[in-house]
PDB file of C-alpha atoms in Angstrom:
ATOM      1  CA  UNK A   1      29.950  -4.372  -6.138  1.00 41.00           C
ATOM      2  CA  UNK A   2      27.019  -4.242  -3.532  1.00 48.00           C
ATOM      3  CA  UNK A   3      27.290  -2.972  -0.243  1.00 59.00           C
ATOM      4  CA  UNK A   4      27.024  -5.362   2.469  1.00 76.00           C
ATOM      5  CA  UNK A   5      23.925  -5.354   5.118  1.00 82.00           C
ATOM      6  CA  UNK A   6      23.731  -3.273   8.040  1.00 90.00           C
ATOM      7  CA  UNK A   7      23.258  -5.141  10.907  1.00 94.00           C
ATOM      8  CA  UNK A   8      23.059  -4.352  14.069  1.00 96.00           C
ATOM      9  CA  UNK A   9      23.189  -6.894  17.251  1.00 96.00           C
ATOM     10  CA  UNK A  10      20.437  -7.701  19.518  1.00 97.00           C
ATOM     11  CA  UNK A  11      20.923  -9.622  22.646  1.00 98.00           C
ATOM     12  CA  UNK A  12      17.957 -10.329  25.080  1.00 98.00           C
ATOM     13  CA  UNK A  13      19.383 -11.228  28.959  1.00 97.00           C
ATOM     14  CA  UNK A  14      17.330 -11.873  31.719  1.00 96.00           C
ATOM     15  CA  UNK A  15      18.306 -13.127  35.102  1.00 95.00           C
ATOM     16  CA  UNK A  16      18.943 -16.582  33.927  1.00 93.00           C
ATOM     17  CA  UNK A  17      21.405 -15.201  31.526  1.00 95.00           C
ATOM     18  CA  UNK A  18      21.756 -14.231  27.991  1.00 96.00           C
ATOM     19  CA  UNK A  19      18.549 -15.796  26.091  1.00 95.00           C
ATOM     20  CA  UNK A  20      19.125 -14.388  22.574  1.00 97.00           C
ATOM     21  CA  UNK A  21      21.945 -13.077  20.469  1.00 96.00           C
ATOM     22  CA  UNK A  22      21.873 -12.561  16.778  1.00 95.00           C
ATOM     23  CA  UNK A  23      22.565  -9.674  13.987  1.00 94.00           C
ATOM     24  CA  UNK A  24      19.490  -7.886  12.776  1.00 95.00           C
ATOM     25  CA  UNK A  25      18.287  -5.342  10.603  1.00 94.00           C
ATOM     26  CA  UNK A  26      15.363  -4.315  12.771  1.00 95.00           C
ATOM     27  CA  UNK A  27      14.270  -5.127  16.160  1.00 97.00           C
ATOM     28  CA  UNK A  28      10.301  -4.250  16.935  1.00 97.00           C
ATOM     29  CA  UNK A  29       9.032  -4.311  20.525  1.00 96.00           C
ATOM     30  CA  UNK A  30       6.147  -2.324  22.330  1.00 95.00           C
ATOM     31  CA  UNK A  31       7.793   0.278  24.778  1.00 96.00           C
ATOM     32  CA  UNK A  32       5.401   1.806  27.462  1.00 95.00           C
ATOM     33  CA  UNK A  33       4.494   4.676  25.466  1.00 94.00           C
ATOM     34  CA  UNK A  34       3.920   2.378  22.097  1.00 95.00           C
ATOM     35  CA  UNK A  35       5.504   0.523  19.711  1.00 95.00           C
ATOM     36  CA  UNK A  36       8.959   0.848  18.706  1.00 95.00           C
ATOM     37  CA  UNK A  37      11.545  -0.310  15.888  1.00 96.00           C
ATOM     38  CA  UNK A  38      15.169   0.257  15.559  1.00 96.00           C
ATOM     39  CA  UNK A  39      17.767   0.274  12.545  1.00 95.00           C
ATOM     40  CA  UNK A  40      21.007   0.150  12.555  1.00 95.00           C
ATOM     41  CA  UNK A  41      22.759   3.801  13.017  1.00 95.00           C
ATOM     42  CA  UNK A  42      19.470   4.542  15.480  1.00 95.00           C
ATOM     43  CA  UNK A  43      19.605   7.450  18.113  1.00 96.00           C
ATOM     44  CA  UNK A  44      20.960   6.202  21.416  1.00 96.00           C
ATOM     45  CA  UNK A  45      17.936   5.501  23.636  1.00 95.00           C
ATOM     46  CA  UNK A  46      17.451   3.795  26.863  1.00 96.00           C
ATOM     47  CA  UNK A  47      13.466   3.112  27.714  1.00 96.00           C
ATOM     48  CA  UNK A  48      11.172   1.002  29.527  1.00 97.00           C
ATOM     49  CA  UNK A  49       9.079  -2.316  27.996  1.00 97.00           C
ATOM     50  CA  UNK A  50       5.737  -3.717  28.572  1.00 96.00           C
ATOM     51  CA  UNK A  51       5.030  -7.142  28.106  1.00 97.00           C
ATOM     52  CA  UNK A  52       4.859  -8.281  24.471  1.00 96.00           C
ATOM     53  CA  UNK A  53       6.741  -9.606  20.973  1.00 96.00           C
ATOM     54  CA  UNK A  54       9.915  -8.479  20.535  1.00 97.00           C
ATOM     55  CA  UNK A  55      10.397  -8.930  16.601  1.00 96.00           C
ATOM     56  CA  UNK A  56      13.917  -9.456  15.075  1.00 96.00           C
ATOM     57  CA  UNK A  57      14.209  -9.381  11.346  1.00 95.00           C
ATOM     58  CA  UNK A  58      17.493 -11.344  10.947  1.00 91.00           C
ATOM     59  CA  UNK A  59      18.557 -10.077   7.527  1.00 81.00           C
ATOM     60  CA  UNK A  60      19.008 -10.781   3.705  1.00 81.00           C
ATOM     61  CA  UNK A  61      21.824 -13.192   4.378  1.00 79.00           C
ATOM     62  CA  UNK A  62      18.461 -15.588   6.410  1.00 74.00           C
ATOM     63  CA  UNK A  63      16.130 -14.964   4.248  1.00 80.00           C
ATOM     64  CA  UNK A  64      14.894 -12.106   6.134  1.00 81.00           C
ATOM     65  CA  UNK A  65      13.573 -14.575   9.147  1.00 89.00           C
ATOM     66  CA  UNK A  66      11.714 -13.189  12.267  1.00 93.00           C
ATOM     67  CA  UNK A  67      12.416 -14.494  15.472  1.00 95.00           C
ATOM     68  CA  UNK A  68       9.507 -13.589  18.031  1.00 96.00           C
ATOM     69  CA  UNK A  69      10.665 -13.365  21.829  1.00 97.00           C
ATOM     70  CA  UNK A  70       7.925 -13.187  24.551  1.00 97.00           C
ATOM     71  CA  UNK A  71       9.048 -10.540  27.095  1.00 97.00           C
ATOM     72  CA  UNK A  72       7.685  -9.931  30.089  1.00 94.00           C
ATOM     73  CA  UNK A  73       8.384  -6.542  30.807  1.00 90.00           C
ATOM     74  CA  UNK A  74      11.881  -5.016  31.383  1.00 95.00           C
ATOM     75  CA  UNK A  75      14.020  -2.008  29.324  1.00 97.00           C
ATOM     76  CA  UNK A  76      15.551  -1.713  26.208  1.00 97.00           C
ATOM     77  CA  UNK A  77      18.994  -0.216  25.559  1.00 97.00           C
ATOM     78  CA  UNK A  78      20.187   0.774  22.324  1.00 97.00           C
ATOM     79  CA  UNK A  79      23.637   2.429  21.033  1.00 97.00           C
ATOM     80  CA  UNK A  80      26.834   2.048  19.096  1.00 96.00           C
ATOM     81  CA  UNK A  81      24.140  -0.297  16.890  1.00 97.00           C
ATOM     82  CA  UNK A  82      23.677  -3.130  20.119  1.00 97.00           C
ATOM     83  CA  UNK A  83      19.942  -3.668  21.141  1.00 97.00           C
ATOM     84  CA  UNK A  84      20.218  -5.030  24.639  1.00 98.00           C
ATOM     85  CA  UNK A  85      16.951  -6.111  26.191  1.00 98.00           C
ATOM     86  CA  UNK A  86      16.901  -6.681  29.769  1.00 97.00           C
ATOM     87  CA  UNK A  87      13.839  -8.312  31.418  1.00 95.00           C
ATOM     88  CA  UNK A  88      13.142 -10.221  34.319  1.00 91.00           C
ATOM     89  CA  UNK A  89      11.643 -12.917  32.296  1.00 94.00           C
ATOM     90  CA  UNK A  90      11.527 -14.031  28.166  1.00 96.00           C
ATOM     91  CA  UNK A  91      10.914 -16.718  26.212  1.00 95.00           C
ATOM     92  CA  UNK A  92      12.115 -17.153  22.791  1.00 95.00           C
ATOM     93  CA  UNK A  93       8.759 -18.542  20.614  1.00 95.00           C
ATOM     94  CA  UNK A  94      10.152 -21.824  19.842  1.00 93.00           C
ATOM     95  CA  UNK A  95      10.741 -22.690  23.146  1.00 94.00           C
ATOM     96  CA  UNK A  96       7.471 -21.968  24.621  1.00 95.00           C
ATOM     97  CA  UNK A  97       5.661 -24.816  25.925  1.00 95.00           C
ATOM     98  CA  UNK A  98       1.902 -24.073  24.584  1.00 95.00           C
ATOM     99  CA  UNK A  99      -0.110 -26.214  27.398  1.00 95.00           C
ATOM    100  CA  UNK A 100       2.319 -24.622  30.135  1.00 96.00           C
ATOM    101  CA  UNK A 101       0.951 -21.342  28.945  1.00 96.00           C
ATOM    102  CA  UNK A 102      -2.870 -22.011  28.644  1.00 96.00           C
ATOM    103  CA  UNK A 103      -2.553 -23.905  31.960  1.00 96.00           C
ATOM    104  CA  UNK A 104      -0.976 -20.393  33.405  1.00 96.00           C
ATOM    105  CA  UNK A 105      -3.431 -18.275  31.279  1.00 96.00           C
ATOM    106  CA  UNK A 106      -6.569 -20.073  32.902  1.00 97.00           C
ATOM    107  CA  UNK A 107      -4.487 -19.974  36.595  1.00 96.00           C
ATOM    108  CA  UNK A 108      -4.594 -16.539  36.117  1.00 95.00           C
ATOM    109  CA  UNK A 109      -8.091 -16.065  35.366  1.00 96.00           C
ATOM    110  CA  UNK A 110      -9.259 -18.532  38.274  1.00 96.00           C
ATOM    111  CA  UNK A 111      -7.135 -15.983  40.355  1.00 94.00           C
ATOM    112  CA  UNK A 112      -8.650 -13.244  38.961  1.00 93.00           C
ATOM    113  CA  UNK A 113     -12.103 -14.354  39.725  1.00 95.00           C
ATOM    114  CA  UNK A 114     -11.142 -15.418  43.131  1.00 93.00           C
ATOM    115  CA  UNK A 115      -9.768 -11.839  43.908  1.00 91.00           C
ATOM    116  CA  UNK A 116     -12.562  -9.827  42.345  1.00 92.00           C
ATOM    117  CA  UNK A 117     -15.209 -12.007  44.380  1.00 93.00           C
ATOM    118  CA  UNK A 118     -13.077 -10.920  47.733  1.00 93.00           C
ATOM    119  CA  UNK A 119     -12.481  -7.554  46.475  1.00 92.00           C
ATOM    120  CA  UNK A 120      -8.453  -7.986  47.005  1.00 90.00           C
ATOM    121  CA  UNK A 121      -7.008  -5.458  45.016  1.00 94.00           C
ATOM    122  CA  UNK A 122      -3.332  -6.507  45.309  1.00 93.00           C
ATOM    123  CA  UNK A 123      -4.362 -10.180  44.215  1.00 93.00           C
ATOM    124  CA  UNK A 124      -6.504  -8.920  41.259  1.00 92.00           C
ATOM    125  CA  UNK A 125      -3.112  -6.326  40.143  1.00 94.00           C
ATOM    126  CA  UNK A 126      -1.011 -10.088  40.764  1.00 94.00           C
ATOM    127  CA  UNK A 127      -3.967 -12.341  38.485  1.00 95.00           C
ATOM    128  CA  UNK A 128      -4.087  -9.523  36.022  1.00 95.00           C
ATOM    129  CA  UNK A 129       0.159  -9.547  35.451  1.00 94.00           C
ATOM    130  CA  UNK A 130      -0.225 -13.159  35.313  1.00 95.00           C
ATOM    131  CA  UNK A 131      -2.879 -13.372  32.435  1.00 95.00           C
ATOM    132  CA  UNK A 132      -1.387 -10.709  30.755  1.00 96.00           C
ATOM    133  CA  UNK A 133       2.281 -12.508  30.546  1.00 95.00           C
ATOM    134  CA  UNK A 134       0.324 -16.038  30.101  1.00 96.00           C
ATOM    135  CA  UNK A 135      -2.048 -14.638  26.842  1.00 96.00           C
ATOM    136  CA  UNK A 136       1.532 -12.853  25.484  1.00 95.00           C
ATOM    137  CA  UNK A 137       3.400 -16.072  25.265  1.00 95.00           C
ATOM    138  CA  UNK A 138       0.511 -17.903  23.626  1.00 95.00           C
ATOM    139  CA  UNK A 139       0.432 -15.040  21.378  1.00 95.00           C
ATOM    140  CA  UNK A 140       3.722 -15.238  20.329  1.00 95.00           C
ATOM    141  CA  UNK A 141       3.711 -19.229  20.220  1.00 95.00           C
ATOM    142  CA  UNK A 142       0.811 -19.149  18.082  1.00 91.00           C
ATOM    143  CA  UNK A 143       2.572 -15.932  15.659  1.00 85.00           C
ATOM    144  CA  UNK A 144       4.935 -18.240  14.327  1.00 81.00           C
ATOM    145  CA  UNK A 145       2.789 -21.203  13.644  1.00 73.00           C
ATOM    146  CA  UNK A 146       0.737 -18.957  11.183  1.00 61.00           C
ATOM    147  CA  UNK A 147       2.943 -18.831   8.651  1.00 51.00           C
TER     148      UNK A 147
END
């Protein structure tokens, strides 16, 4: 007889509430000192994200599916085989609203101009957040309309 799948659970929750919540087999995200991915029966670990794609390979049992999930910063906490990803902000690919985000994206760089021309430091570290969470979720929209 074959042994059944490993799976561990990953749930994404951001201030709005729980976003995401599904069994996996491995969860791939971009911590701030590089990229990560955990298995089922991983080491305990509690560390801090940067904005990015959190991958979720879903398993045998759904065709081994990845859901993307635009993330905007935040930590990930992992034991007892539970992935819980806590950020302020994330966006689950599917639901991300592709003009919203170029709209934001070229916001941002308007911003960013505006600040460097005025040599406002705080406004430029503000633009540059901005773009960077704007060009992530058109990333991620656009990862799952490749295949």
């Amino acid at each position: 007889m074959a042994e059944s799948e490993k799976l561990m659970t990953v749930n994404v929750v951001t201030p709005d509430g729980l976003i995401y919540s599904h069994k996996s087999s491995i969860v791939v995200m971009r911590a701030i000192d590089g990229e990560r991915a955990v298995m089922y029966n991983h080491t305990p670990f509690l560390t801090p994200l940067v904005i990015g794609d959190v991958r979720v390979k879903r398993g045998k049992q759904l065709n081994n599916r990845v859901d993307h999930i635009a993330v905007n910063g935040g930590y990930i906490d992992f034991s007892n085989n539970v992935a819980t990803i806590i950020a302020d902000s994330a966006e689950r690919a599917r639901n991300i609203d592709l003009s919203r985000a170029e709209a934001a994206k070229k916001r941002a760089e308007q911003h960013l101009k505006e600040a460097k021309a005025s040599h406002n430091e705080s406004s430029y570290e503000r633009a540059s957040v901005a773009l960077k969470r704007a060009v992530n979720r058109i990333n991620v929209h656009q990862s799952t309309q490749q295949k």
